[in-house]
Amino acid sequence: MVKNHNEVLYKNEQIETQRLILRKFKISDTADILEYGSDAETLEHVGWPGLSTLEEAQAIIYDRYMARNGLWAIQITDTGKVIGLINLHLNHDHDKVALGYMINRQYWGMGYASEALKAVLYLCFEGLRVNRVEAEHYTGNPASGRVMEKVGMKREGVTAKSHLVKGVFRDVVLYGITWDDYFRPAVLDL
Amino acid sequence: MVKNYNEVLYKNERMTTERLVLRKFEEGDATDILEYASDAETIANLIWEGSTTIEEAKANIYDFYWSRNGIWAIRHAESGKVIGCIDLRLAHDDDKATFGYVLNRNYWGHGYMTEALKVVLRLCFEQLKLNRVEANHFDGNAASGRVMEKAGMTYEGTARQAEKVKGVFRDCVKYGIIRDDYLRQK
């Protein structure tokens, strides 16, 4: 990992892709946060218990979203709507990153998560120069695994009942991509 | 997990098996600790850097072995020698635990580690009432995987280059056992 990882993250507070802008959360995002943060089906596959009022949505911006770098709102460029978030946790000891994301259910199946994830993987390997990026999803959410596979991550295992999520023991599916995977050409032209 | 988990751990500071006694480390164990802690091959597959002097081995006792409950010296009952260590770390949020162990290389291949792990798993499920116990070993240490399998754990996957150990990226080979498995195997 580069030594100036915080500088790299601050300089990439805004990342643009074909259809999305990843950016810092703003106080004006509360209504959009409440929309996905209060939807039972959106929340079913994440550890976050969600929220039910605009005040809670505002509080989470101050308490969590603005509290650190490496956490982006996912905004659709055309409409300006915030449809989810993506975040990184750096692990300095092992030169790697864990990432997590969630998308408003109304916007599933349109490739937005893959598009955001691809941009963040690019930042991880080309900008932060980490050796590995990993992520996990709970069983019963194969769509999330397909997102990870589409961006080149590999399924590495399933740990039985390893997280207690909202009172239920869930199986966790592990995905990872290493520096070698990321930079190895898909087809070796020998 | 039971609420009085600390009480359970303190009441099980000493556990005996057929050939072993698991007990708290004592100051007199420093020589035995140094024997395994200074052997490059014994510690090759651990994050632990080991110890090279008797002073460091003593410091290990004060700084780590006595730092909390759930850490046992593995004593070979017949010879009285301390041949390794097993330690348990509880993860309250997920009602589970992970563990780590080390065994003096001269005692590998005799089933001692399996014997120690089995009694710790019994404590985890029968007394601490955990839902799951998990552990990793690094690639190139298949013997550790066999220990976990013999104790009833299941291979769950391999996270590639997931940990940097003494400057080298190692694959983490994951094993787990859930409460249902344990009770079924009994």
Short mmCIF file of C-alpha atoms in Angstrom, two decimals:
data_model
loop_
_atom_site.label_atom_id
_atom_site.label_comp_id
_atom_site.label_asym_id
_atom_site.label_seq_id
_atom_site.Cartn_x
_atom_site.Cartn_y
_atom_site.Cartn_z
CA MET A 1 0.00 0.00 0.00
CA VAL A 2 1.25 3.50 -0.73
CA LYS A 3 2.32 5.53 2.30
CA ASN A 4 0.18 8.51 1.34
CA HIS A 5 -3.03 6.46 1.32
CA ASN A 6 -5.00 9.23 3.01
CA GLU A 7 -3.89 11.73 0.40
CA VAL A 8 -4.94 9.31 -2.34
CA LEU A 9 -8.36 8.86 -0.72
CA TYR A 10 -8.90 12.60 -0.25
CA LYS A 11 -7.89 13.28 -3.86
CA ASN A 12 -10.45 10.68 -4.94
CA GLU A 13 -13.37 11.91 -2.88
CA GLN A 14 -15.15 12.26 -6.20
CA ILE A 15 -14.91 9.50 -8.84
CA GLU A 16 -16.87 9.59 -12.09
CA THR A 17 -17.88 6.58 -14.16
CA GLN A 18 -20.02 6.29 -17.27
CA ARG A 19 -23.33 6.68 -15.46
CA LEU A 20 -22.40 7.41 -11.84
CA ILE A 21 -20.69 9.87 -9.58
CA LEU A 22 -19.15 8.50 -6.38
CA ARG A 23 -18.84 11.41 -3.98
CA LYS A 24 -19.00 12.47 -0.34
CA PHE A 25 -22.42 12.42 1.27
CA LYS A 26 -24.20 15.78 1.68
CA ILE A 27 -26.85 16.80 4.18
CA SER A 28 -29.28 17.16 1.28
CA ASP A 29 -29.03 13.36 0.72
CA THR A 30 -31.20 12.51 3.74
CA ALA A 31 -34.37 11.73 1.74
CA ASP A 32 -32.49 9.38 -0.61
CA ILE A 33 -30.78 7.66 2.34
CA LEU A 34 -34.11 7.21 4.07
CA GLU A 35 -35.55 5.65 0.90
CA TYR A 36 -33.04 2.77 0.85
CA GLY A 37 -32.38 2.81 4.59
CA SER A 38 -36.01 2.06 5.41
CA ASP A 39 -36.68 -0.57 2.74
CA ALA A 40 -36.88 -4.04 4.30
CA GLU A 41 -35.86 -5.87 1.14
CA THR A 42 -32.83 -3.63 0.56
CA LEU A 43 -31.77 -4.20 4.16
CA GLU A 44 -32.30 -7.96 4.16
CA HIS A 45 -28.83 -8.63 2.82
CA VAL A 46 -26.78 -6.22 4.93
CA GLY A 47 -25.73 -6.12 8.57
CA TRP A 48 -26.98 -2.56 8.95
CA PRO A 49 -30.35 -2.41 10.77
CA GLY A 50 -31.40 0.64 8.73
CA LEU A 51 -33.39 3.66 9.88
CA SER A 52 -36.93 5.04 9.80
CA THR A 53 -36.80 8.85 10.06
CA LEU A 54 -35.15 11.79 8.29
CA GLU A 55 -33.52 12.75 11.59
CA GLU A 56 -31.81 9.35 11.77
CA ALA A 57 -30.71 9.73 8.16
CA GLN A 58 -29.20 13.11 8.98
CA ALA A 59 -27.50 11.72 12.08
CA ILE A 60 -25.89 8.88 10.13
CA ILE A 61 -24.39 11.38 7.69
CA TYR A 62 -22.75 13.24 10.55
CA ASP A 63 -21.87 10.26 12.71
CA ARG A 64 -20.75 7.73 10.14
CA TYR A 65 -20.54 9.01 6.57
CA MET A 66 -18.63 12.23 7.22
CA ALA A 67 -16.52 10.69 9.96
CA ARG A 68 -13.94 9.12 7.68
CA ASN A 69 -12.55 8.89 4.19
CA GLY A 70 -13.04 5.94 1.84
CA LEU A 71 -16.84 6.10 1.89
CA TRP A 72 -18.79 7.30 -1.13
CA ALA A 73 -22.41 8.04 -1.94
CA ILE A 74 -23.38 6.45 -5.27
CA GLN A 75 -25.24 9.05 -7.33
CA ILE A 76 -26.83 8.59 -10.74
CA THR A 77 -25.33 11.34 -12.89
CA ASP A 78 -28.45 11.97 -15.02
CA THR A 79 -31.01 12.29 -12.22
CA GLY A 80 -28.82 13.33 -9.30
CA LYS A 81 -30.39 10.61 -7.12
CA VAL A 82 -28.28 8.89 -4.48
CA ILE A 83 -28.98 5.16 -4.80
CA GLY A 84 -26.55 3.69 -2.30
CA LEU A 85 -23.05 3.71 -0.91
CA ILE A 86 -19.73 1.94 -1.18
CA ASN A 87 -16.96 1.95 1.40
CA LEU A 88 -13.44 0.70 2.03
CA HIS A 89 -11.65 -0.47 5.15
CA LEU A 90 -7.88 -0.44 4.85
CA ASN A 91 -5.95 -3.20 6.59
CA HIS A 92 -2.38 -2.00 6.87
CA ASP A 93 -0.96 -5.12 8.53
CA HIS A 94 -1.91 -7.29 5.59
CA ASP A 95 -1.75 -4.68 2.82
CA LYS A 96 -5.36 -5.24 1.84
CA VAL A 97 -8.80 -3.65 1.69
CA ALA A 98 -12.25 -4.92 2.64
CA LEU A 99 -15.13 -3.30 0.83
CA GLY A 100 -18.86 -3.16 1.32
CA TYR A 101 -21.74 -1.64 -0.59
CA MET A 102 -25.49 -1.39 -0.73
CA ILE A 103 -27.86 -0.28 -3.47
CA ASN A 104 -31.49 0.86 -3.28
CA ARG A 105 -33.60 -2.11 -4.38
CA GLN A 106 -35.31 -0.02 -7.10
CA TYR A 107 -31.97 0.15 -8.89
CA TRP A 108 -30.91 -3.47 -8.70
CA GLY A 109 -30.18 -5.37 -11.90
CA MET A 110 -28.92 -2.37 -13.89
CA GLY A 111 -25.20 -2.88 -13.39
CA TYR A 112 -24.78 0.11 -11.07
CA ALA A 113 -23.09 -1.86 -8.30
CA SER A 114 -20.59 -3.42 -10.75
CA GLU A 115 -19.86 0.01 -12.21
CA ALA A 116 -19.17 1.53 -8.79
CA LEU A 117 -17.18 -1.51 -7.64
CA LYS A 118 -15.00 -1.48 -10.74
CA ALA A 119 -14.09 2.17 -10.13
CA VAL A 120 -13.22 1.44 -6.50
CA LEU A 121 -11.11 -1.61 -7.43
CA TYR A 122 -9.22 0.59 -9.89
CA LEU A 123 -8.52 3.03 -7.05
CA CYS A 124 -7.43 0.17 -4.75
CA PHE A 125 -4.91 -1.37 -7.14
CA GLU A 126 -3.80 1.58 -9.30
CA GLY A 127 -4.04 4.33 -6.68
CA LEU A 128 -3.63 2.72 -3.25
CA ARG A 129 -1.57 -0.17 -4.65
CA VAL A 130 -2.84 -2.75 -2.17
CA ASN A 131 -2.06 -6.45 -2.57
CA ARG A 132 -5.62 -7.73 -2.12
CA VAL A 133 -9.26 -6.61 -1.99
CA GLU A 134 -11.88 -8.75 -0.30
CA ALA A 135 -15.61 -8.61 0.26
CA GLU A 136 -18.36 -10.89 1.50
CA HIS A 137 -22.08 -11.37 1.14
CA TYR A 138 -24.60 -13.51 2.97
CA THR A 139 -26.05 -16.59 1.33
CA GLY A 140 -29.43 -15.87 -0.23
CA ASN A 141 -27.99 -12.90 -2.09
CA PRO A 142 -26.39 -14.45 -5.19
CA ALA A 143 -26.83 -11.16 -7.09
CA SER A 144 -24.10 -9.66 -4.95
CA GLY A 145 -21.78 -12.56 -5.76
CA ARG A 146 -22.45 -12.02 -9.48
CA VAL A 147 -21.48 -8.35 -9.08
CA MET A 148 -18.19 -9.40 -7.50
CA GLU A 149 -17.52 -11.99 -10.19
CA LYS A 150 -18.26 -9.49 -12.96
CA VAL A 151 -15.50 -7.23 -11.68
CA GLY A 152 -12.98 -10.08 -11.50
CA MET A 153 -13.25 -11.19 -7.88
CA LYS A 154 -13.07 -14.90 -7.09
CA ARG A 155 -15.28 -16.90 -4.76
CA GLU A 156 -13.01 -18.26 -2.04
CA GLY A 157 -15.28 -20.05 0.39
CA VAL A 158 -18.36 -20.08 2.59
CA THR A 159 -18.14 -19.89 6.37
CA ALA A 160 -21.14 -21.52 8.04
CA LYS A 161 -23.24 -19.32 10.35
CA SER A 162 -20.29 -17.04 10.96
CA HIS A 163 -22.18 -13.74 11.44
CA LEU A 164 -25.08 -13.03 13.75
CA VAL A 165 -27.14 -10.53 11.74
CA LYS A 166 -30.26 -9.06 13.29
CA GLY A 167 -30.75 -12.17 15.38
CA VAL A 168 -30.08 -14.75 12.64
CA PHE A 169 -26.86 -16.71 12.07
CA ARG A 170 -25.96 -16.21 8.40
CA ASP A 171 -23.55 -18.10 6.16
CA VAL A 172 -20.95 -15.76 4.71
CA VAL A 173 -19.65 -16.10 1.15
CA LEU A 174 -16.09 -14.81 0.74
CA TYR A 175 -14.69 -13.16 -2.37
CA GLY A 176 -11.20 -11.84 -3.05
CA ILE A 177 -9.01 -10.44 -5.80
CA THR A 178 -5.23 -10.18 -5.54
CA TRP A 179 -2.79 -7.82 -7.20
CA ASP A 180 -1.71 -10.71 -9.46
CA ASP A 181 -5.32 -11.40 -10.52
CA TYR A 182 -5.94 -7.75 -11.27
CA PHE A 183 -2.88 -7.16 -13.40
CA ARG A 184 -2.59 -10.60 -15.00
CA PRO A 185 -3.87 -10.39 -18.57
CA ALA A 186 -7.07 -12.38 -19.09
CA VAL A 187 -5.52 -14.21 -22.05
CA LEU A 188 -1.81 -14.84 -22.21
CA ASP A 189 -0.65 -14.08 -25.74
CA LEU A 190 2.43 -16.26 -26.00
CA MET B 1 -22.78 -17.82 24.60
CA VAL B 2 -23.41 -18.12 28.31
CA LYS B 3 -23.40 -14.82 30.23
CA ASN B 4 -20.92 -16.09 32.82
CA TYR B 5 -18.30 -16.97 30.22
CA ASN B 6 -15.51 -15.52 32.38
CA GLU B 7 -16.56 -17.72 35.27
CA VAL B 8 -16.57 -20.73 32.94
CA LEU B 9 -13.08 -19.89 31.66
CA TYR B 10 -11.69 -19.38 35.18
CA LYS B 11 -13.21 -22.65 36.36
CA ASN B 12 -11.54 -24.38 33.42
CA GLU B 13 -8.08 -22.93 33.84
CA ARG B 14 -7.00 -26.53 34.24
CA MET B 15 -8.27 -29.31 31.97
CA THR B 16 -6.89 -32.81 31.73
CA THR B 17 -6.97 -35.23 28.82
CA GLU B 18 -5.58 -38.71 28.39
CA ARG B 19 -1.98 -37.59 27.92
CA LEU B 20 -2.04 -33.84 28.57
CA VAL B 21 -2.76 -31.21 31.16
CA LEU B 22 -3.93 -27.82 29.90
CA ARG B 23 -3.19 -25.26 32.57
CA LYS B 24 -2.11 -21.65 33.15
CA PHE B 25 1.47 -20.83 32.29
CA GLU B 26 3.89 -20.65 35.21
CA GLU B 27 7.12 -18.69 35.53
CA GLY B 28 9.03 -21.95 35.59
CA ASP B 29 7.87 -22.69 32.03
CA ALA B 30 10.25 -20.18 30.45
CA THR B 31 12.81 -22.81 29.40
CA ASP B 32 10.17 -24.98 27.76
CA ILE B 33 8.66 -21.92 26.04
CA LEU B 34 12.07 -20.89 24.73
CA GLU B 35 12.57 -24.37 23.28
CA TYR B 36 9.58 -24.04 20.94
CA ALA B 37 9.68 -20.25 20.57
CA SER B 38 13.25 -20.28 19.27
CA ASP B 39 12.77 -23.09 16.76
CA ALA B 40 12.43 -21.60 13.28
CA GLU B 41 10.48 -24.56 11.94
CA THR B 42 8.01 -24.55 14.82
CA ILE B 43 7.11 -20.89 14.35
CA ALA B 44 7.39 -20.76 10.54
CA ASN B 45 3.63 -20.96 10.15
CA LEU B 46 2.70 -18.45 12.85
CA ILE B 47 2.39 -14.68 12.84
CA TRP B 48 4.31 -14.81 16.13
CA GLU B 49 7.98 -13.88 15.80
CA GLY B 50 8.98 -16.22 18.63
CA SER B 51 11.67 -15.60 21.26
CA THR B 52 15.43 -16.06 21.24
CA THR B 53 16.35 -15.52 24.90
CA ILE B 54 15.08 -16.71 28.26
CA GLU B 55 14.24 -13.08 29.13
CA GLU B 56 11.97 -12.83 26.07
CA ALA B 57 10.36 -16.14 26.97
CA LYS B 58 9.64 -14.79 30.46
CA ALA B 59 8.28 -11.58 28.97
CA ASN B 60 5.91 -13.72 26.88
CA ILE B 61 4.48 -15.14 30.08
CA TYR B 62 3.86 -11.72 31.63
CA ASP B 63 2.82 -9.88 28.49
CA PHE B 64 0.75 -12.46 26.65
CA TYR B 65 0.18 -15.73 28.49
CA TRP B 66 -1.05 -13.99 31.64
CA SER B 67 -2.77 -11.13 29.82
CA ARG B 68 -6.22 -12.71 29.83
CA ASN B 69 -8.14 -15.89 30.41
CA GLY B 70 -8.56 -18.57 27.73
CA ILE B 71 -4.82 -19.19 27.25
CA TRP B 72 -3.52 -22.60 28.25
CA ALA B 73 -0.05 -24.13 28.42
CA ILE B 74 -0.09 -27.65 26.95
CA ARG B 75 1.80 -29.85 29.36
CA HIS B 76 2.86 -33.37 28.49
CA ALA B 77 1.61 -35.22 31.58
CA GLU B 78 4.17 -38.03 31.58
CA SER B 79 7.30 -35.89 31.21
CA GLY B 80 5.94 -32.72 32.82
CA LYS B 81 7.21 -30.71 29.88
CA VAL B 82 5.27 -27.77 28.46
CA ILE B 83 5.13 -28.53 24.75
CA GLY B 84 2.95 -25.74 23.44
CA CYS B 85 0.06 -23.38 23.87
CA ILE B 86 -3.57 -23.09 22.80
CA ASP B 87 -5.54 -19.88 23.16
CA LEU B 88 -9.18 -19.05 22.66
CA ARG B 89 -10.57 -15.66 21.60
CA LEU B 90 -14.28 -15.04 22.00
CA ALA B 91 -16.23 -12.97 19.45
CA HIS B 92 -19.33 -11.93 21.33
CA ASP B 93 -21.18 -10.21 18.47
CA ASP B 94 -21.29 -13.41 16.44
CA ASP B 95 -21.55 -15.85 19.35
CA LYS B 96 -18.37 -17.61 18.25
CA ALA B 97 -14.69 -18.03 18.99
CA THR B 98 -11.44 -18.45 17.15
CA PHE B 99 -8.28 -20.07 18.47
CA GLY B 100 -4.58 -20.34 17.82
CA TYR B 101 -2.06 -22.95 18.81
CA VAL B 102 1.62 -23.81 18.69
CA LEU B 103 3.33 -27.11 19.42
CA ASN B 104 7.01 -27.88 19.90
CA ARG B 105 8.15 -29.57 16.68
CA ASN B 106 9.61 -32.53 18.60
CA TYR B 107 6.06 -33.45 19.59
CA TRP B 108 4.42 -33.18 16.17
CA GLY B 109 2.72 -36.26 14.71
CA HIS B 110 1.59 -37.83 17.97
CA GLY B 111 -1.95 -36.43 18.06
CA TYR B 112 -1.23 -34.08 20.97
CA MET B 113 -2.63 -31.01 19.26
CA THR B 114 -5.80 -32.83 18.28
CA GLU B 115 -6.17 -33.99 21.86
CA ALA B 116 -5.80 -30.43 23.18
CA LEU B 117 -8.10 -28.95 20.53
CA LYS B 118 -10.81 -31.51 21.24
CA VAL B 119 -11.00 -30.59 24.90
CA VAL B 120 -11.10 -26.88 24.04
CA LEU B 121 -13.91 -27.48 21.53
CA ARG B 122 -15.79 -29.42 24.18
CA LEU B 123 -15.46 -26.42 26.50
CA CYS B 124 -16.65 -24.11 23.71
CA PHE B 125 -19.80 -26.02 22.89
CA GLU B 126 -20.74 -27.78 26.13
CA GLN B 127 -19.94 -25.06 28.65
CA LEU B 128 -19.53 -21.74 26.85
CA LYS B 129 -22.45 -22.76 24.57
CA LEU B 130 -21.03 -21.07 21.48
CA ASN B 131 -22.68 -21.33 18.10
CA ARG B 132 -19.45 -21.63 16.10
CA VAL B 133 -15.68 -22.04 16.42
CA GLU B 134 -13.34 -21.11 13.58
CA ALA B 135 -9.64 -20.92 12.80
CA ASN B 136 -7.20 -20.40 9.94
CA HIS B 137 -3.89 -21.91 9.05
CA PHE B 138 -1.52 -20.65 6.40
CA ASP B 139 -0.78 -22.44 3.12
CA GLY B 140 2.00 -24.97 3.39
CA ASN B 141 0.90 -26.16 6.82
CA ALA B 142 -1.42 -28.99 5.89
CA ALA B 143 -0.68 -30.76 9.18
CA SER B 144 -2.59 -28.04 11.00
CA GLY B 145 -5.58 -28.61 8.71
CA ARG B 146 -5.46 -32.31 9.53
CA VAL B 147 -5.53 -31.48 13.25
CA MET B 148 -8.66 -29.39 12.76
CA GLU B 149 -10.31 -32.06 10.62
CA LYS B 150 -9.55 -34.76 13.17
CA ALA B 151 -11.13 -32.58 15.82
CA GLY B 152 -14.32 -32.41 13.72
CA MET B 153 -13.90 -29.11 11.91
CA THR B 154 -14.78 -28.58 8.23
CA TYR B 155 -12.72 -26.91 5.51
CA GLU B 156 -14.60 -23.81 4.36
CA GLY B 157 -12.35 -22.05 1.86
CA THR B 158 -9.04 -20.36 1.17
CA ALA B 159 -8.60 -16.60 1.18
CA ARG B 160 -5.66 -16.05 -1.17
CA GLN B 161 -2.77 -13.91 0.06
CA ALA B 162 -5.05 -12.69 2.84
CA GLU B 163 -2.36 -12.17 5.49
CA LYS B 164 1.17 -10.85 5.43
CA VAL B 165 3.29 -13.05 7.69
CA LYS B 166 6.90 -12.06 8.32
CA GLY B 167 6.95 -10.17 5.04
CA VAL B 168 5.32 -12.85 2.89
CA PHE B 169 1.70 -12.91 1.68
CA ARG B 170 0.15 -16.20 2.74
CA ASP B 171 -3.12 -17.89 1.85
CA CYS B 172 -5.47 -18.31 4.81
CA VAL B 173 -7.04 -21.75 4.89
CA LYS B 174 -10.31 -21.54 6.80
CA TYR B 175 -11.91 -24.14 9.02
CA GLY B 176 -15.08 -23.95 11.05
CA ILE B 177 -17.39 -26.06 13.18
CA ILE B 178 -20.90 -25.06 14.11
CA ARG B 179 -22.88 -26.17 17.12
CA ASP B 180 -25.11 -28.46 15.00
CA ASP B 181 -22.02 -30.29 13.64
CA TYR B 182 -20.56 -30.72 17.10
CA LEU B 183 -23.73 -32.15 18.62
CA ARG B 184 -24.24 -34.45 15.65
CA GLN B 185 -20.70 -35.83 15.93
CA LYS B 186 -20.96 -36.59 19.61
#
